[in-house]
PDB file of C-alpha atoms in Angstrom:
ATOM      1  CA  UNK A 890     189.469 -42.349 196.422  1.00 38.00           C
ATOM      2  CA  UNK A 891     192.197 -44.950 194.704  1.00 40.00           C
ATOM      3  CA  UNK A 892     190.426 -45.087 190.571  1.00 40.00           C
ATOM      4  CA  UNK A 893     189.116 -47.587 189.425  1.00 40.00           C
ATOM      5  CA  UNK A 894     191.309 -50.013 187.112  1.00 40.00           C
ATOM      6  CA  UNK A 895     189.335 -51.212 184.474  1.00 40.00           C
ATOM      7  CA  UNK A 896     187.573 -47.735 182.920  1.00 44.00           C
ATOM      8  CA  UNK A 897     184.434 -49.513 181.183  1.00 43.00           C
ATOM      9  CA  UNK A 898     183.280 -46.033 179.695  1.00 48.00           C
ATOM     10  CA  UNK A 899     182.460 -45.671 176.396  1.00 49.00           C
ATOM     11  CA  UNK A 900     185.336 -45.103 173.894  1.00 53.00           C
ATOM     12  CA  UNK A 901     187.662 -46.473 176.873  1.00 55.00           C
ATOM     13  CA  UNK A 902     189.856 -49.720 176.591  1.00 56.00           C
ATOM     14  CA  UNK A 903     189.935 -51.544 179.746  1.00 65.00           C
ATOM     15  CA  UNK A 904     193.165 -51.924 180.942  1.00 67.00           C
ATOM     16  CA  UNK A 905     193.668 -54.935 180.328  1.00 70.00           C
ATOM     17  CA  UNK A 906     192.392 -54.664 176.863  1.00 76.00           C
ATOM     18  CA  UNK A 907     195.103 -51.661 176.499  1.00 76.00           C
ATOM     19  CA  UNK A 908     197.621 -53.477 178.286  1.00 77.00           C
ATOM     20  CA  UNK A 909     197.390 -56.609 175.724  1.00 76.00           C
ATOM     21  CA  UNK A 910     196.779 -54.435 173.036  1.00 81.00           C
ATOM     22  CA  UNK A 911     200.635 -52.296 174.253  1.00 85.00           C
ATOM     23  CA  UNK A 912     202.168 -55.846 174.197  1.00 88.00           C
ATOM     24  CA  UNK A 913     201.160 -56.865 170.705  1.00 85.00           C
ATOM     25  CA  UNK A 914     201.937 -52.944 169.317  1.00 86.00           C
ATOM     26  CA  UNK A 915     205.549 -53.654 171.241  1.00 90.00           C
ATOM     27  CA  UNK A 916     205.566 -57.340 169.823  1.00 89.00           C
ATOM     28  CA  UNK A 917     205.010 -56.225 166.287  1.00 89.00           C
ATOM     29  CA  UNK A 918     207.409 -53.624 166.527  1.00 89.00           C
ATOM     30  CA  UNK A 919     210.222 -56.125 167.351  1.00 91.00           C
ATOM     31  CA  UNK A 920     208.670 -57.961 164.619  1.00 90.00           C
ATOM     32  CA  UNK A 921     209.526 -55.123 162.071  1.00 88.00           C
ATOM     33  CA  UNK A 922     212.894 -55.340 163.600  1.00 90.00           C
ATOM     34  CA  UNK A 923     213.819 -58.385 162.943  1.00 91.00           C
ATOM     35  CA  UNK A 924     212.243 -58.517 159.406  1.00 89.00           C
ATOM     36  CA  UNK A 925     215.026 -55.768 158.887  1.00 89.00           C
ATOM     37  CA  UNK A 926     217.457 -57.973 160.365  1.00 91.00           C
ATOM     38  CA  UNK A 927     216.700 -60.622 158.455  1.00 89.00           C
ATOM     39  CA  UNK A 928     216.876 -58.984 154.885  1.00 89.00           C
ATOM     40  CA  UNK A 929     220.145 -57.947 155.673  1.00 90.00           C
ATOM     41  CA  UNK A 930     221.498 -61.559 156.627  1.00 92.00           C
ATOM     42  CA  UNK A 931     219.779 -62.713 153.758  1.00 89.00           C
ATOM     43  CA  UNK A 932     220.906 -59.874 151.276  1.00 90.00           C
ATOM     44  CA  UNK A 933     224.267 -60.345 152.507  1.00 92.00           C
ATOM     45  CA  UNK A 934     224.375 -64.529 152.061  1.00 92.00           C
ATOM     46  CA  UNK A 935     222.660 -63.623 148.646  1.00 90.00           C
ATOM     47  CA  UNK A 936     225.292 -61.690 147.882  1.00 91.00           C
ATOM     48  CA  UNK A 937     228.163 -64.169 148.676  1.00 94.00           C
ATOM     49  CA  UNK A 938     226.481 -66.752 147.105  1.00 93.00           C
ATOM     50  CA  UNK A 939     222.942 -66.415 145.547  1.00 91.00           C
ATOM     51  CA  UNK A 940     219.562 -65.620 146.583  1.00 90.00           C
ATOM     52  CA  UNK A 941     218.253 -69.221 146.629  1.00 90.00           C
ATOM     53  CA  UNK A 942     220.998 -70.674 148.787  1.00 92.00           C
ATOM     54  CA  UNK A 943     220.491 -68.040 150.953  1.00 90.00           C
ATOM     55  CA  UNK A 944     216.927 -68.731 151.006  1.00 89.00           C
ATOM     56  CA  UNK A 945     217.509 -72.584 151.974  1.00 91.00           C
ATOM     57  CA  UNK A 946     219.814 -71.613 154.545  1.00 91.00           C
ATOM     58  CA  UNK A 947     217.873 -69.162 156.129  1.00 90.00           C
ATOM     59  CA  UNK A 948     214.657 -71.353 156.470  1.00 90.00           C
ATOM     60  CA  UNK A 949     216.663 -74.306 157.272  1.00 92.00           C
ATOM     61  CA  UNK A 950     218.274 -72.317 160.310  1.00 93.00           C
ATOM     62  CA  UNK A 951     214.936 -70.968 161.116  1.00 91.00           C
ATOM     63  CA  UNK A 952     213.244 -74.606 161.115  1.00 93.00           C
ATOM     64  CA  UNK A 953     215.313 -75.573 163.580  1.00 95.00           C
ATOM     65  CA  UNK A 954     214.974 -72.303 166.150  1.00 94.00           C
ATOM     66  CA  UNK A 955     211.280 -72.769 165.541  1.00 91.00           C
ATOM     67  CA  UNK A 956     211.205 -76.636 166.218  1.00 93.00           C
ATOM     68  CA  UNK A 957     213.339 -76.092 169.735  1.00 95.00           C
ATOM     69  CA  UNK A 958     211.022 -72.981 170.386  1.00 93.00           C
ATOM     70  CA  UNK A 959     208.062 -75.584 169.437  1.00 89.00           C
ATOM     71  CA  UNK A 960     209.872 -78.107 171.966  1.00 91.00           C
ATOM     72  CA  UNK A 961     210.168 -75.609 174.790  1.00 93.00           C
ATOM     73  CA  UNK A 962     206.931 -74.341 174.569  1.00 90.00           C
ATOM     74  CA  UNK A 963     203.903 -75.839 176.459  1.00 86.00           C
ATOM     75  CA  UNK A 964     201.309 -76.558 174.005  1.00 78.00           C
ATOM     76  CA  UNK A 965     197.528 -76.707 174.752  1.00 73.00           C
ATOM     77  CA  UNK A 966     196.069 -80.408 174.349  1.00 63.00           C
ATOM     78  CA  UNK A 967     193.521 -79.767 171.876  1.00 64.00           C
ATOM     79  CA  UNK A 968     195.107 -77.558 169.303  1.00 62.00           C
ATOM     80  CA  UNK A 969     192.377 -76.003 166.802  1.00 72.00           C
ATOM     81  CA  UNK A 970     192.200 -77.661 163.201  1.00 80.00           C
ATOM     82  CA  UNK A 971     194.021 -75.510 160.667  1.00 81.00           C
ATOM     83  CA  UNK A 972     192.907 -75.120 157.892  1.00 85.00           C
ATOM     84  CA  UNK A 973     194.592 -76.860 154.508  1.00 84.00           C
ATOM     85  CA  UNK A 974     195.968 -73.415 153.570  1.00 86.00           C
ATOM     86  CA  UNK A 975     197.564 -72.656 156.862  1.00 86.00           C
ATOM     87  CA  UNK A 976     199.662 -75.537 156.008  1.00 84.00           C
ATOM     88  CA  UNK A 977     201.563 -73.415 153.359  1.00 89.00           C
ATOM     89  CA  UNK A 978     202.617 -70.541 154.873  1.00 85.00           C
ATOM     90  CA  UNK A 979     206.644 -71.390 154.580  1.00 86.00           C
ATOM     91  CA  UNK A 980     205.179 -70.869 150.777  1.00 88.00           C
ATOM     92  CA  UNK A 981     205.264 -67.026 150.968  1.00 90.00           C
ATOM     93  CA  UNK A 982     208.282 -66.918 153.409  1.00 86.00           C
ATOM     94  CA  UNK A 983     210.395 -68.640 151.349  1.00 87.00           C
ATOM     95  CA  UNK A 984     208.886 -66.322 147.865  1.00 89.00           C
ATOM     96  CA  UNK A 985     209.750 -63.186 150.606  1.00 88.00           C
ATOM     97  CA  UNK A 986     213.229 -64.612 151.468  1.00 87.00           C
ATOM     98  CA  UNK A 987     214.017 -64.478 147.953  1.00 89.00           C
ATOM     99  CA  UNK A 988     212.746 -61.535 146.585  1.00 90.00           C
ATOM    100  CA  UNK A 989     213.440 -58.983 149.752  1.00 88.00           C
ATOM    101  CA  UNK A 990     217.696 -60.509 148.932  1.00 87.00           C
ATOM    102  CA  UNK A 991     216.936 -59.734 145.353  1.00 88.00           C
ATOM    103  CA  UNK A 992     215.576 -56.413 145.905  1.00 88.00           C
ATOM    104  CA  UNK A 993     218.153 -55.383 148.982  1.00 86.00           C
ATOM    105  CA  UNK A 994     220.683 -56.170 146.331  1.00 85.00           C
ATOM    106  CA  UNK A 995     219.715 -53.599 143.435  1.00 87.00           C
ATOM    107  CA  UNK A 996     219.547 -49.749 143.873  1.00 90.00           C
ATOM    108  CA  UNK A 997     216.568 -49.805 146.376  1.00 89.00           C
ATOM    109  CA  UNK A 998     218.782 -51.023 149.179  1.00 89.00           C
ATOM    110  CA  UNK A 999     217.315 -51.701 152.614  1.00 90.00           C
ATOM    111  CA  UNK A1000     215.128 -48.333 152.894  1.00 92.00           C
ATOM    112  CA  UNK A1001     213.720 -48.972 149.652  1.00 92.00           C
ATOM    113  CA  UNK A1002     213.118 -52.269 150.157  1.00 91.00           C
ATOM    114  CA  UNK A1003     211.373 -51.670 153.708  1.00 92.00           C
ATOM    115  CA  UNK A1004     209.459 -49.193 152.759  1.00 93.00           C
ATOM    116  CA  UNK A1005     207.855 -51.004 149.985  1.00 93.00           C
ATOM    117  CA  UNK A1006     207.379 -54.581 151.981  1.00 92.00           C
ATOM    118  CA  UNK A1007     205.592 -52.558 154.064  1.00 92.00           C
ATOM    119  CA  UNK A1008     203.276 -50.650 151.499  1.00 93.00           C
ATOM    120  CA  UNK A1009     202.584 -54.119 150.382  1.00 93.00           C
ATOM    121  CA  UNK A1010     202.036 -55.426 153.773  1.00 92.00           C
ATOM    122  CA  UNK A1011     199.562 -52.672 154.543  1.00 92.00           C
ATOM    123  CA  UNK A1012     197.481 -52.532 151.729  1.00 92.00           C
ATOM    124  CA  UNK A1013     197.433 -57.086 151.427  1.00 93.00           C
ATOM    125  CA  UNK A1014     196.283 -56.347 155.435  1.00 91.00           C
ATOM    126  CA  UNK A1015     193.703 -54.011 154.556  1.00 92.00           C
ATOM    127  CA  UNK A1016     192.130 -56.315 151.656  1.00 92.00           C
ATOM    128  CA  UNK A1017     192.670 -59.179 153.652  1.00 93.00           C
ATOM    129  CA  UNK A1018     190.560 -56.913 157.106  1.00 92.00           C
ATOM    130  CA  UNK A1019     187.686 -55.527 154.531  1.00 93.00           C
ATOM    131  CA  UNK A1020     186.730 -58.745 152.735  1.00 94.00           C
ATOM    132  CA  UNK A1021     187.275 -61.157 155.983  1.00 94.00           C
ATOM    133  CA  UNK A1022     189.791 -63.197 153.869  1.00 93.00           C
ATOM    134  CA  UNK A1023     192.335 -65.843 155.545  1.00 90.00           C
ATOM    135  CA  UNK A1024     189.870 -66.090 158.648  1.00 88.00           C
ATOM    136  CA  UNK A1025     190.114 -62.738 159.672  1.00 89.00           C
ATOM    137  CA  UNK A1026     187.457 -60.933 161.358  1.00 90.00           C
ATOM    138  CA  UNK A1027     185.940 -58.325 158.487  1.00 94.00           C
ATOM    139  CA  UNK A1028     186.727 -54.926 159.184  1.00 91.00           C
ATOM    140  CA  UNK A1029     185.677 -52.332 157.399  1.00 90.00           C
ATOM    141  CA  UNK A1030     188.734 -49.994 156.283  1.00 88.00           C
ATOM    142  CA  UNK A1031     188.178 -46.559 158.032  1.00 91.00           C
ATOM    143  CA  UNK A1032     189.026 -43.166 156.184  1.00 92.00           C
ATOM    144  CA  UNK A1033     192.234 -43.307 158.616  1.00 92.00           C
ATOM    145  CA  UNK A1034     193.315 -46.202 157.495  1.00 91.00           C
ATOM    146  CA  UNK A1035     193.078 -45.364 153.923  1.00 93.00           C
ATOM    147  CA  UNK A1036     195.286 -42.031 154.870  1.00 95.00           C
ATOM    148  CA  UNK A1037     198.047 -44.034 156.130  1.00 93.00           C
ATOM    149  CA  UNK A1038     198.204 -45.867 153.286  1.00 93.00           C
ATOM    150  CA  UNK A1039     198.889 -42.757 150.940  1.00 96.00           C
ATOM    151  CA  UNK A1040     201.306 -41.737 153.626  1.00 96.00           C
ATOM    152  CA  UNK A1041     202.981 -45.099 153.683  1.00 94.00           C
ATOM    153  CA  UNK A1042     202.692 -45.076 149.773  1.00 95.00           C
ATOM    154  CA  UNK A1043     204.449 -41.106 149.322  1.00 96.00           C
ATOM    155  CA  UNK A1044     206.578 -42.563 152.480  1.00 95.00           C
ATOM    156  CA  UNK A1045     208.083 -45.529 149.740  1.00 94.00           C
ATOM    157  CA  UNK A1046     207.887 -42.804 146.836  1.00 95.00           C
ATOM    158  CA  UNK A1047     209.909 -40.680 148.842  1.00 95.00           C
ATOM    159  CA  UNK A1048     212.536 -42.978 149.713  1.00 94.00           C
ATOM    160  CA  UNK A1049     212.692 -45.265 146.367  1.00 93.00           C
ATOM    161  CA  UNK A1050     212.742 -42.300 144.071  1.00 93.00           C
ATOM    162  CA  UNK A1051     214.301 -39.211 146.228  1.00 86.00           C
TER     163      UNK A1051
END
């Protein structure tokens, strides 16, 4: 007898929830890779010139990769409403730019520097998931999700002060 696909037991992803669920894990992996990418082209520019040139000249590249990718891609005909805040979001990038060239620059270097964008990350994602904020779904932080945090947290303590 061939299995069945699509295991609807309890506690069980369906395979297609598991498969989608693979492609975003894989998608914000590559994510994480290029956000390490990008602080070092940044950190380096900063470097050679200062961090708010390299700030204009990295969102000015990226407008225009973003505005052929926006060109490319098929769009659906009756896009949602965003919402007035959604409008800002270059706000932080550019504030990220800045501060990840300043910081990549100074005696955390890129480990340090990773480590504690992505404390910060985690713990703004886990405020943002219990109180519902930015449009999210609320979701109530588990105890697991509070361990990775202090593992994440001695991960950065490890690396900025070892």
């Amino acid at each position: 007898m061939i299995p069945p696909l699509v295991d609807r037991s309890p506690g069980r992803l369906a395979l297609g929830q598991a498969l989608g669920q693979s492609i975003g894990a894989l998608a914000a992996f590559v994510a994480g890779l290029l956000l390490a990418l990008m602080i070092a082209q940044n950190g380096a520019l900063a470097r050679a010139t200062d961090p708010w040139l390299a700030s204009w000249l990295a969102h000015g590249v990226g407008s225009l990769v973003a505005a052929l990718l926006w060109w490319l891609s098929p769009r659906s005909p009756t896009p949602e409403a965003a919402p007035r805040w959604a409008w800002l979001g270059g706000l932080p990038g550019a504030l990220t730019v800045v501060l990840a060239a300043l910081c990549l620059n100074s005696p955390l270097g890129m480990a340090g520097t990773l480590a504690l964008l992505l404390l910060g990350q985690l713990l703004f994602g886990a405020l943002c998931d219990g109180l519902g904020w930015l449009g999210l779904a609320r979701r109530r932080p588990s105890g697991m999700d509070a361990l990775a945090a202090l593992l994440v947290l001695a991960g950065a303590l490890l690396i900025v002060l070892g």
